[in-house]
Short mmCIF file of C-alpha atoms and ligand atoms in Angstrom, two decimals:
data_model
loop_
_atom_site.label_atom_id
_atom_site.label_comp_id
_atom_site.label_asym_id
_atom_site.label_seq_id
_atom_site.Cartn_x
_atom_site.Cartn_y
_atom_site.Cartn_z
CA UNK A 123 -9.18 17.12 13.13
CA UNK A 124 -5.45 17.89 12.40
CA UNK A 125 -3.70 15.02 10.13
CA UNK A 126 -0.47 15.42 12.47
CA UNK A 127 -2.57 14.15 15.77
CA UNK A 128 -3.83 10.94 13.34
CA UNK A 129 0.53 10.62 12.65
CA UNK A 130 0.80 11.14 16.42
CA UNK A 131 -1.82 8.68 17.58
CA UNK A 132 -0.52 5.78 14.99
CA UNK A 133 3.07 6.22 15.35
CA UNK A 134 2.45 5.75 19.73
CA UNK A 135 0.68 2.39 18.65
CA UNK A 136 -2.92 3.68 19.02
CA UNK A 137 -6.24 2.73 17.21
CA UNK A 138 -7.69 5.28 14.59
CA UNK A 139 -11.47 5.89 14.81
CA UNK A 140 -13.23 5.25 11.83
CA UNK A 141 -14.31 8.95 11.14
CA UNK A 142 -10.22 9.74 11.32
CA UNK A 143 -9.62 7.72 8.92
CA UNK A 144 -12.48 8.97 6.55
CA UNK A 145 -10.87 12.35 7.44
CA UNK A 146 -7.54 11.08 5.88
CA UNK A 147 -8.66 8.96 3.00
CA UNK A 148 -11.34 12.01 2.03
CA UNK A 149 -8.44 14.48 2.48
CA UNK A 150 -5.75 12.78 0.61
CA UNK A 151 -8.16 11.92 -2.34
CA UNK A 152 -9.13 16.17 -2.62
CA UNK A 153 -5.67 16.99 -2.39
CA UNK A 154 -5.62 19.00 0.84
CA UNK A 155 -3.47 16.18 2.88
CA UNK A 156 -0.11 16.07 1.02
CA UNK A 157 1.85 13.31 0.53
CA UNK A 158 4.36 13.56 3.25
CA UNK A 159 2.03 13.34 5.87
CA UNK A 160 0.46 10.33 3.82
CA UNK A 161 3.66 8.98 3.90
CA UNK A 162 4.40 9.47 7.81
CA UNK A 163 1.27 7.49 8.43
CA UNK A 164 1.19 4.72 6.15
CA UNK A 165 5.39 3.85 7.50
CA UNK A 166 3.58 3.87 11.32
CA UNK A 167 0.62 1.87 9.87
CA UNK A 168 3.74 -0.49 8.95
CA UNK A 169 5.39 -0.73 11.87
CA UNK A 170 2.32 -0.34 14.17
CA UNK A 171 -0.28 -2.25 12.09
CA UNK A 172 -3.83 -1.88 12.01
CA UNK A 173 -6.67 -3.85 13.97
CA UNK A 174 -9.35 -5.41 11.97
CA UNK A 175 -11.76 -2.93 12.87
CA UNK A 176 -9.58 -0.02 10.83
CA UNK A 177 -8.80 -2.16 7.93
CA UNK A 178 -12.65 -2.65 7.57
CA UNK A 179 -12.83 1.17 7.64
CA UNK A 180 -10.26 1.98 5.31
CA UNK A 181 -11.56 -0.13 2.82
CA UNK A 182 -14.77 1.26 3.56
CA UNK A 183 -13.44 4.80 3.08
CA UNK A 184 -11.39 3.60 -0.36
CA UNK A 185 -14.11 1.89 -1.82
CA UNK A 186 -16.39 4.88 -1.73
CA UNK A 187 -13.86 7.46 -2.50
CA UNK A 188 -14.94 7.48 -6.06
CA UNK A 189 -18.03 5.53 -8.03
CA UNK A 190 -19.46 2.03 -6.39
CA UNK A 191 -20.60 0.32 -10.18
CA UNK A 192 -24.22 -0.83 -10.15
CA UNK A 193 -24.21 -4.29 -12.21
CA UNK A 194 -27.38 -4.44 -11.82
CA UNK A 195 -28.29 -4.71 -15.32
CA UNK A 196 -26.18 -7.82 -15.86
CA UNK A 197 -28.39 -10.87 -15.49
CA UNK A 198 -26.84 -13.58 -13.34
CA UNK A 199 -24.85 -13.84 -10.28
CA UNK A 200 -21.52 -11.51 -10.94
CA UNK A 201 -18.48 -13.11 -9.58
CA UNK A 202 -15.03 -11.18 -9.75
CA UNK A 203 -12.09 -13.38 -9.69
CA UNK A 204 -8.36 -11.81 -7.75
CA UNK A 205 -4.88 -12.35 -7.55
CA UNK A 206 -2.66 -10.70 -5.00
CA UNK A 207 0.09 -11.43 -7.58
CA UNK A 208 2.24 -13.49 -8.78
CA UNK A 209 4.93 -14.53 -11.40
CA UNK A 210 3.46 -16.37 -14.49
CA UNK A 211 0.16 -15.84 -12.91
CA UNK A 212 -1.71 -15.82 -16.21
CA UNK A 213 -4.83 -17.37 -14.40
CA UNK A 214 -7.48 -14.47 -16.00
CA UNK A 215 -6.81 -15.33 -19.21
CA UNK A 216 -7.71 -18.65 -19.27
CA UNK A 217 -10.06 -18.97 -16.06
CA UNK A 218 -12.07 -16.05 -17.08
CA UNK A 219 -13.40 -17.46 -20.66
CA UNK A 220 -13.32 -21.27 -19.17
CA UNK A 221 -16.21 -19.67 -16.39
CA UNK A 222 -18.14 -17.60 -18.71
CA UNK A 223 -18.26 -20.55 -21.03
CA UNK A 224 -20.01 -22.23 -17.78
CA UNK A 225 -22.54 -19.29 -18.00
CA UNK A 226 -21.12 -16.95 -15.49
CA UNK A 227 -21.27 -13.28 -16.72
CA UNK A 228 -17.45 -12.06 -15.95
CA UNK A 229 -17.71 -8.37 -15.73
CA UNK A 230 -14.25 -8.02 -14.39
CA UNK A 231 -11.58 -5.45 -13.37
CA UNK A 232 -8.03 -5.81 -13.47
CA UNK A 233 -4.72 -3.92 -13.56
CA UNK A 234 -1.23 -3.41 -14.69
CA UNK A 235 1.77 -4.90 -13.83
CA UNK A 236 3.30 -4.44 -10.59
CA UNK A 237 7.08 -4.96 -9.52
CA UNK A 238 8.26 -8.09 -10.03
CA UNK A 239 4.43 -9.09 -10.81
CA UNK A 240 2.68 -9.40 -14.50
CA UNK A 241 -0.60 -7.74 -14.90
CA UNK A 242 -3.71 -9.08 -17.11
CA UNK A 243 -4.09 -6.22 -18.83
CA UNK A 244 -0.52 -5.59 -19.86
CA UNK A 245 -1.20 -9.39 -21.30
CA UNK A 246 -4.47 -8.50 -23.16
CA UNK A 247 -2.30 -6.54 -24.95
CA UNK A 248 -0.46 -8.80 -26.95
CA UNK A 249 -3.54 -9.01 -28.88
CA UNK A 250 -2.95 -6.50 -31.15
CA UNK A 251 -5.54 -3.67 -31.52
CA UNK A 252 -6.69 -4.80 -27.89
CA UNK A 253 -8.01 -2.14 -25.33
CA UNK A 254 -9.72 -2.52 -22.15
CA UNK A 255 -11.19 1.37 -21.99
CA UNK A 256 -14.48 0.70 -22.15
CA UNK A 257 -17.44 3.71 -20.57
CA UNK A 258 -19.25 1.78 -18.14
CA UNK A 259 -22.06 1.19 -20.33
CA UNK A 260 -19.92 -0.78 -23.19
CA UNK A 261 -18.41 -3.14 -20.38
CA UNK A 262 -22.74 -3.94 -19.43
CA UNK A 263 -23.32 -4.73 -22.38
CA UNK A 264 -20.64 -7.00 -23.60
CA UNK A 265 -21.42 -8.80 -20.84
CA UNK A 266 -24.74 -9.47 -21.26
CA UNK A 267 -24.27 -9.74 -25.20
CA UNK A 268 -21.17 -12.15 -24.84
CA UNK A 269 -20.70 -12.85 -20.92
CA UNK A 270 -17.65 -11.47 -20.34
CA UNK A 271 -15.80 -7.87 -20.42
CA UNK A 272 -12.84 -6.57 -18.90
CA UNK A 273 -11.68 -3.09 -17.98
CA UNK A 274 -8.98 -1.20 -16.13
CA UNK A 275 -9.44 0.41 -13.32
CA UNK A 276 -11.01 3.50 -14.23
CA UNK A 277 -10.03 6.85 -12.18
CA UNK A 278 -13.37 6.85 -10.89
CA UNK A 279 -12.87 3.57 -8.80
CA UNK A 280 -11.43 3.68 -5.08
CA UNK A 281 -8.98 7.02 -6.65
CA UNK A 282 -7.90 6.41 -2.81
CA UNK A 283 -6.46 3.60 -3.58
CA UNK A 284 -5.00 4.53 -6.88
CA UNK A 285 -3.38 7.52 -5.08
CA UNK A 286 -1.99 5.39 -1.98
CA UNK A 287 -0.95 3.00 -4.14
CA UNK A 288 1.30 4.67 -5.92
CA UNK A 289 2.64 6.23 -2.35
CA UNK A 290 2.78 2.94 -0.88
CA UNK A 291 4.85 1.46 -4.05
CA UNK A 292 7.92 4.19 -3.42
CA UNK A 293 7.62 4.37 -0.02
CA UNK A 294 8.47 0.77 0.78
CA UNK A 295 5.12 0.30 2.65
CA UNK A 296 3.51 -2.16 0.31
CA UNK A 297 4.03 -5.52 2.05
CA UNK A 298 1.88 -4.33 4.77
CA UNK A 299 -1.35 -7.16 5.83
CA UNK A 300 -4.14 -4.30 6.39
CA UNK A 301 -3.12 -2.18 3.23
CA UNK A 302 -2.60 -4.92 0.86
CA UNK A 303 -6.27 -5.99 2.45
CA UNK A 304 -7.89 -2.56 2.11
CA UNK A 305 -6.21 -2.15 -1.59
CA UNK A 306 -7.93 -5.07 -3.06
CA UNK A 307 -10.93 -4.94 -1.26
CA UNK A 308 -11.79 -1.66 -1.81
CA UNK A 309 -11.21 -2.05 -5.56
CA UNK A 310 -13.65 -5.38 -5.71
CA UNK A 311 -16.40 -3.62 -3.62
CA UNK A 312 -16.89 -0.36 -5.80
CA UNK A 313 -16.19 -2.96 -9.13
CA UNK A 314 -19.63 -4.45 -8.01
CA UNK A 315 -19.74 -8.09 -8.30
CA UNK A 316 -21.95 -10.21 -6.06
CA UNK A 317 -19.50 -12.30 -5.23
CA UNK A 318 -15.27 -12.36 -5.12
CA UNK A 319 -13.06 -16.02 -5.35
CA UNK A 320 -9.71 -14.37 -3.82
CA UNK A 321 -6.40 -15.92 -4.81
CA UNK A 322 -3.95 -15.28 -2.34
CA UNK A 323 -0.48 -16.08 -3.40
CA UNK A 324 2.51 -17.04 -0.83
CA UNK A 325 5.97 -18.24 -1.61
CA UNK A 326 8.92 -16.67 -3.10
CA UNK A 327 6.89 -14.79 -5.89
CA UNK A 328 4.65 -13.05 -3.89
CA UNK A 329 3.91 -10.05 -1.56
CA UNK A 330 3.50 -12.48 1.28
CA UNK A 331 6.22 -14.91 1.45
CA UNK A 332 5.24 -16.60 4.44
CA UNK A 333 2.30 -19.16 4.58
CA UNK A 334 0.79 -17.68 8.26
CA UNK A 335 0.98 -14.00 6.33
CA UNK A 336 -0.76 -15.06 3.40
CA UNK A 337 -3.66 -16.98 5.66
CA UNK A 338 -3.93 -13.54 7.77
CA UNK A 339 -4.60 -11.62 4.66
CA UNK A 340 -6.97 -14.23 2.72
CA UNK A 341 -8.92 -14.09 6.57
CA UNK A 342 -8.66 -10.34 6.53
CA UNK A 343 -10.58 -10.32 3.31
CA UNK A 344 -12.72 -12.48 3.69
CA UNK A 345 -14.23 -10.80 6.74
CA UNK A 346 -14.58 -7.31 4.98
CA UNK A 347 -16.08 -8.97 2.11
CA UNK A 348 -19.25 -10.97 3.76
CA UNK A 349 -18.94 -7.68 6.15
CA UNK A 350 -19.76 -5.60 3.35
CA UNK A 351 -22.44 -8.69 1.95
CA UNK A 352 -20.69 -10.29 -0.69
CA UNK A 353 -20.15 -13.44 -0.75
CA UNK A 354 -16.09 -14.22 -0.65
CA UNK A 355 -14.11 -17.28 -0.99
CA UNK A 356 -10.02 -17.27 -0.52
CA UNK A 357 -8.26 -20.01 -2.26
CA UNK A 358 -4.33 -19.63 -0.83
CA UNK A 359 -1.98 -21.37 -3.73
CA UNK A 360 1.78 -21.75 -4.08
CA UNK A 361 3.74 -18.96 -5.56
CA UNK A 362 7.21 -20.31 -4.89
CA UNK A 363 7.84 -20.91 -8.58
CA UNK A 364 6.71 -19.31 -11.52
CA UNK A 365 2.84 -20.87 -12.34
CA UNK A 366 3.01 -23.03 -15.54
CA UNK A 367 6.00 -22.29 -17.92
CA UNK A 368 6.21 -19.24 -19.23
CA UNK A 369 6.75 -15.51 -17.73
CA UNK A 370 6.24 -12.90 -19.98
CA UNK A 371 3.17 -10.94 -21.31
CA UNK A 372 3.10 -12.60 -24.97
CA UNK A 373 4.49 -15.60 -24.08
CA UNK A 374 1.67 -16.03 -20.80
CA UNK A 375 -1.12 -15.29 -23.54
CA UNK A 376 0.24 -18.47 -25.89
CA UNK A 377 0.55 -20.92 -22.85
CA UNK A 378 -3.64 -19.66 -21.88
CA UNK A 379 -4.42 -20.19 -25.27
CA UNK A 380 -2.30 -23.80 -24.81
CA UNK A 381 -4.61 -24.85 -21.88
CA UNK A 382 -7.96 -23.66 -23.57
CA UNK A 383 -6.91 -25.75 -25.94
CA UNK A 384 -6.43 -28.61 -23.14
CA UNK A 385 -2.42 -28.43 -23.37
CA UNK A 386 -2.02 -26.37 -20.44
CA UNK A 387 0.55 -26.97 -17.59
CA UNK A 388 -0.69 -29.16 -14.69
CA UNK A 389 -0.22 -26.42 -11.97
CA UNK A 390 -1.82 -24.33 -13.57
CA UNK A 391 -4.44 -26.23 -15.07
CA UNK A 392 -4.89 -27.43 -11.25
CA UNK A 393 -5.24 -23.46 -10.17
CA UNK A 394 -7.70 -22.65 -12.85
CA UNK A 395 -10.22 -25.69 -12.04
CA UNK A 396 -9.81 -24.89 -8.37
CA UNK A 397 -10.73 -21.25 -8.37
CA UNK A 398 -13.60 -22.13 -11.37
CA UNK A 399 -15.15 -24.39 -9.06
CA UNK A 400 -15.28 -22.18 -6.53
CA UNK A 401 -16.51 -19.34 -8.96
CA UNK A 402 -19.35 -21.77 -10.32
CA UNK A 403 -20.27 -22.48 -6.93
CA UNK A 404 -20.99 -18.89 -5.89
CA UNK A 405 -22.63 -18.05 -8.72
CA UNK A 406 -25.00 -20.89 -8.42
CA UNK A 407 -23.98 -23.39 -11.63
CA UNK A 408 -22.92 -25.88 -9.56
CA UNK A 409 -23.95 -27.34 -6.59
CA UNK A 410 -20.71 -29.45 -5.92
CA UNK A 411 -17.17 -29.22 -6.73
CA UNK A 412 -16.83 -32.28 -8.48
CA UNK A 413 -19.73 -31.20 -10.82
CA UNK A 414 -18.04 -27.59 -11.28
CA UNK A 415 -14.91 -29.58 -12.29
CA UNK A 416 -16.79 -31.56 -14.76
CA UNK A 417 -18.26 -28.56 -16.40
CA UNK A 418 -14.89 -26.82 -16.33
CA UNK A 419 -13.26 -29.23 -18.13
CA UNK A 420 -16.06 -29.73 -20.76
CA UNK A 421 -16.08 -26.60 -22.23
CA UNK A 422 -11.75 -27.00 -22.18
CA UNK A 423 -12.90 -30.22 -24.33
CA UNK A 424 -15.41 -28.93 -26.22
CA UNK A 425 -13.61 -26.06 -27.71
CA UNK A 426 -16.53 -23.43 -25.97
CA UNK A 427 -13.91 -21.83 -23.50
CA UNK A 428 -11.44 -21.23 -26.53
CA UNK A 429 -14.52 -19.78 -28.33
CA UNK A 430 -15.34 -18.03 -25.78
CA UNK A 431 -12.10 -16.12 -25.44
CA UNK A 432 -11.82 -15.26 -29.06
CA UNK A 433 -15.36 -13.90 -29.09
CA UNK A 434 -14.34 -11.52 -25.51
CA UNK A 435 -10.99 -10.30 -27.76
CA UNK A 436 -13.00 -9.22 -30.28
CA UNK A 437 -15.24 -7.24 -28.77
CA UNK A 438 -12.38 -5.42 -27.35
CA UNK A 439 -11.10 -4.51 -30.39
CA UNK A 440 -8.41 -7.14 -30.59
CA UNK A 441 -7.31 -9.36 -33.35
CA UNK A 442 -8.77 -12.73 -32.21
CA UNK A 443 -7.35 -14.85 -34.99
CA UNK A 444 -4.20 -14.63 -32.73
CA UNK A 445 -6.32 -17.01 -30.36
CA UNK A 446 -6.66 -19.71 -33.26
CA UNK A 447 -3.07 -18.88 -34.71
CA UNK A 448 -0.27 -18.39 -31.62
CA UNK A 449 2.22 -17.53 -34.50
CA UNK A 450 0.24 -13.50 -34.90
CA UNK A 451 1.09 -12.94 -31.20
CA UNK A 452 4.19 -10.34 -30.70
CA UNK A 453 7.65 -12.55 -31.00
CA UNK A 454 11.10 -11.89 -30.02
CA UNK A 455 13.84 -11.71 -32.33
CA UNK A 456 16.61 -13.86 -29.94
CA UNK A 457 15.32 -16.84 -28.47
CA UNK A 458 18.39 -18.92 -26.72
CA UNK A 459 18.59 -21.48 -24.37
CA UNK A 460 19.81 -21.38 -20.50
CA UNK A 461 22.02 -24.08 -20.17
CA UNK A 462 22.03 -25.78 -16.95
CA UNK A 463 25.44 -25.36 -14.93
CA UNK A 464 25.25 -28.78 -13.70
CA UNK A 465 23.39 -32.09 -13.54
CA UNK A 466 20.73 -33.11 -10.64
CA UNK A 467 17.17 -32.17 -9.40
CA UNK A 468 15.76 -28.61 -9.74
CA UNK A 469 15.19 -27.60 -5.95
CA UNK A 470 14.67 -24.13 -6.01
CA UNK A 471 13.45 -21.22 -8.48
CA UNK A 472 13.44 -18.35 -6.41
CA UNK A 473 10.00 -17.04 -7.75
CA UNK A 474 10.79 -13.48 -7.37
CA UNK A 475 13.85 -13.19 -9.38
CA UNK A 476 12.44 -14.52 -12.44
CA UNK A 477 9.85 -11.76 -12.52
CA UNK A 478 12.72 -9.73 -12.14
CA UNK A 479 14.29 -11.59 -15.17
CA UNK A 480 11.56 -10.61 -17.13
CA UNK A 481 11.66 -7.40 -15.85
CA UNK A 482 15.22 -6.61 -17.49
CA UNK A 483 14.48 -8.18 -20.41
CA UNK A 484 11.45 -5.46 -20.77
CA UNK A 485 8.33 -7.28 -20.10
CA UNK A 486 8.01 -5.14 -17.36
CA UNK A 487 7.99 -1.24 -16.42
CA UNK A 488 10.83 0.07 -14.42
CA UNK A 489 8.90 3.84 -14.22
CA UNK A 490 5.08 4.33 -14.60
CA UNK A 491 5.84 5.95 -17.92
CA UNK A 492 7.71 2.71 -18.94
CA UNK A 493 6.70 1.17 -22.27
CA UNK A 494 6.67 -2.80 -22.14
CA UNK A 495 8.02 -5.12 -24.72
CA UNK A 496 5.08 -7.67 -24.99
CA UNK A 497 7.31 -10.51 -26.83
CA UNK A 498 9.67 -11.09 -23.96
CA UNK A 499 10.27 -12.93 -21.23
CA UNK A 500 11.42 -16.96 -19.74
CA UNK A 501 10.19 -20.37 -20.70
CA UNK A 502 10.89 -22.90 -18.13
CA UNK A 503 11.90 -26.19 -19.55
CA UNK A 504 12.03 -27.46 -15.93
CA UNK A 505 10.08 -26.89 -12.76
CA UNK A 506 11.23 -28.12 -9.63
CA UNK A 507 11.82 -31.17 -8.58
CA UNK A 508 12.72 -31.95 -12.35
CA UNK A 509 16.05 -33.84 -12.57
CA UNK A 510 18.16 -31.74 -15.51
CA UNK A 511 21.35 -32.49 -16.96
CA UNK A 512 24.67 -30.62 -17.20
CA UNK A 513 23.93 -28.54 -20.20
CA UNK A 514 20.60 -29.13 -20.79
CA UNK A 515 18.35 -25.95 -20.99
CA UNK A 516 16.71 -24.99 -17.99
CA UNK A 517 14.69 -22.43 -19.81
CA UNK A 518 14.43 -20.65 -23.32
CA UNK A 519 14.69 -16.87 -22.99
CA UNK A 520 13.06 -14.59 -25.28
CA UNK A 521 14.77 -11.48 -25.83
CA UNK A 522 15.17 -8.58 -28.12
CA UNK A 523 18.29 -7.19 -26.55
CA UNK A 524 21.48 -9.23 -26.26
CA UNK A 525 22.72 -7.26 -23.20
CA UNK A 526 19.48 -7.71 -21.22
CA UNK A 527 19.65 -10.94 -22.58
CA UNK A 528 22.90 -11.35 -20.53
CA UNK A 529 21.71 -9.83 -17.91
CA UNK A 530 18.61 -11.61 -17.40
CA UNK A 531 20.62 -14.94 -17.40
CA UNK A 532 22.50 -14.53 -15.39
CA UNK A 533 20.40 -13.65 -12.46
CA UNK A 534 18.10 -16.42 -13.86
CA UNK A 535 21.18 -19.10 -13.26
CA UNK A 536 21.87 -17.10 -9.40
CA UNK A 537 18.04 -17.71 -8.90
CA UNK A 538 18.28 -21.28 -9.64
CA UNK A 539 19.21 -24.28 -7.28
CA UNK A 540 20.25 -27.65 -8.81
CA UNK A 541 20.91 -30.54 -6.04
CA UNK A 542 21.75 -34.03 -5.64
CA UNK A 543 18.46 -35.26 -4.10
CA UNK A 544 14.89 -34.21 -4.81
CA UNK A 545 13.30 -31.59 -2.80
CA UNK A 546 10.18 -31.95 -0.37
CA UNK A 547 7.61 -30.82 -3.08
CA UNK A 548 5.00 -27.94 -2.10
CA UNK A 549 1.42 -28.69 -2.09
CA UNK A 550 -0.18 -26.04 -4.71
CA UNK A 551 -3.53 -25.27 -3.10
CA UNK A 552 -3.03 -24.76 0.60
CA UNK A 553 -6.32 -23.81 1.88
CA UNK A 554 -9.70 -23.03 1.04
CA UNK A 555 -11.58 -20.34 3.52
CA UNK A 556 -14.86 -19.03 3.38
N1 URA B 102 -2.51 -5.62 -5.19
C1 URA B 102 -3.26 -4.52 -4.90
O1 URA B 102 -4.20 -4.20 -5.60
N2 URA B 102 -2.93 -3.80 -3.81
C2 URA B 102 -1.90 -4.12 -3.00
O2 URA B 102 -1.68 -3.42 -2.03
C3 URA B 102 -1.12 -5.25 -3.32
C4 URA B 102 -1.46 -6.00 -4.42
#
């Protein structure tokens, strides 16, 4: 098999055989395809796209590039919980306790952030003393011991992906339906849950702006998931604003912690109970969704999901008095308001920049080698469709840099919209498929 016929056979619009791509995938991962050829074929996978029968074998071939975890020795139904990304998408941090509260053992993998998008672990983080490098056999047992561990993904899992990833992410070949597919999936298969509640993002702040896109790709992986026998759920949810209030990696922990402690915003308080229904549900603790929302919100009332989280910090070395006192969480030393320019409704936050906002103001990484400032980042003070008045804030900026402080406002004003009548508001869960 030559890699240049597989370039060839793509680029003319033709269908790759299963044991091609396992001949590319198992090549690239050794080292003996470069990355220009890589390269040549993911930009005609772009253009050309794959058919469902190749994205199920690229996942396939990603997923068992490296080690498939056995979870076997967690009692219980796993479920793994994912995001395809988002801006304020802080759903982990609170959903994850809130459904191990319920009994659920979370034994959950999660990554860094990406572009304009946050990651969970970059989050976990503002916990001082934090870490999520845990061997295999610590992440088992602080699951069974407390019901919930997290861990990044380890260069043992999918590497295939790790290494087309990276490709993908400077070769503008990211937004593609069958590689963001195969990326995730291949991840959740070798991170060995039982079962995986998929939350695919559309809107402004995500990889797939468009609603039809986003459906394709939730239907995409849901079919390689029950294909490869676990049980998967896609819940499709607005990402054309920032979810909740605040963007930014300390700032995302305090408004979790806010929502534990049954303050939280009521988007995202919405999201969480959504996607921890459908968790409960396929891990057998409920039987309807009305009872998994009950639960849910019990252990919110209760004080057992805030518990809960302090307990999981702990064991991963971080300082969990931060979850009972917000004030020992990273702070910025500027924190200013963004006036509005003029009076009338909110009608658009163009999602995408305000990750971008962040971004500037450091909360992000511009290289891989970047180091991220955990304190900063955006409070909204209004969400759309919120009427605001000439000099009003819009939101509070957190910032340890007056120039990026600048900066970051102003493309925060050019992302805003204010009009004169309210806009058609956006449902926040769009679908359900399973
Ligand atoms: N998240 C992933 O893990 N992979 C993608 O390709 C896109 C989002």
């Amino acid at each position: 098999m030559r890699m240049y016929d597989l370039i060839m056979k793509k680029r003319n619009g033709g269908e790759l055989y299963e044991e091609e791509i396992r001949y590319f995938v198992e090549g690239y991962t050794k080292g003996t395809i470069p990355d220009y050829q890589v390269s040549a074929l993911m930009m005609a996978v772009f253009f050309q796209k794959m058919t469902a029968q190749e994205t199920a074998a690229l996942t396939m071939a990603m997923a068992h590039s490296g080690d498939m975890l056995d979870l076997s020795a967690i009692r219980g139904i796993k479920v793994d919980k994912h995001s395809t990304g988002g801006v304020g998408d802080k759903t982990s941090l609170a959903l994850t306790p809130m459904v191990a509260a319920c009994g659920i053992p979370v034994a959950k993998m999660s990554g860094r952030g990406l572009g304009h998008t946050g990651g969970t672990i970059d989050k976990l983080e503002s916990f001082p003393g934090f870490t999520t490098a845990l061997s295999t056999e610590q992440f088992i047992e602080n699951v069974n011991k407390i019901g919930i561990a997290i861990m990044g993904q380890t260069a043992d899992l999918a590497p295939a992906d790790k290494k087309l990833y990276a490709l993908r992410d400077v070769t503008a070949t990211v937004d593609n339906m069958s590689l963001i597919a195969s990326s995730i999936m291949s991840k959740k298969l070798a991170a060995g849950a039982d079962a995986i509640v998929l939350d695919v993002k559309t809107g402004s702040g995500a990889f797939m702006k468009e609603e039809q896109d986003a459906r394709a790709l939730a239907e995409e992986m849901v079919r390689i998931g029950v294909h490869a026998g676990r049980k998967t759920v896609a819940v499709i949810s607005d990402m054309d604003q920032p979810l909740g209030y605040a963007v930014g990696n300390a700032l995302e922990v305090k408004e979790a912690i806010d929502t534990l402690n049954g303050h939280g915003p009521a988007d995202f308080v919405e999201l969480c109970l959504t996607l921890g229904s459908q968790m409960l549900l396929a891990g057998g603790m409920a039987e309807t969704e009305e009872e998994a929302r009950k639960k849910l919100q019990k252990v919110i009332n209760d004080g057992s999901a805030l518990k809960k989280l302090a307990e999981f910090v702990e064991a991963q070395g971080g300082d969990s008095r931060a979850v009972y006192d917000t004030e020992l969480l990273p702070k910025a030393e500027l924190i200013q308001p963004i006036p509005a320019p003029a009076s009338g409704y909110v009608s658009r936050i163009v999602c995408d920049e305000v990750g971008i906002c962040s971004l500037i103001l450091g909360g992000g990484r511009e290289t891989k080698e970047s180091e991220i400032d955990l304190a900063v980042g955006l409070v909204l003070c209004k969400k759309v469709g919120d009427y605001v008045q000439m000099g009003e804030p819009l939101a509070m900026m957190h910032a340890n840099d007056p120039e990026k402080a600048s900066q970051a406002s102003e493309r925060f004003l050019a992302a805003c919209t204010i009009s004169a009548a309210p806009p058609v508001a956006r449902p926040l869960i769009k679908a359900i498929l399973s």
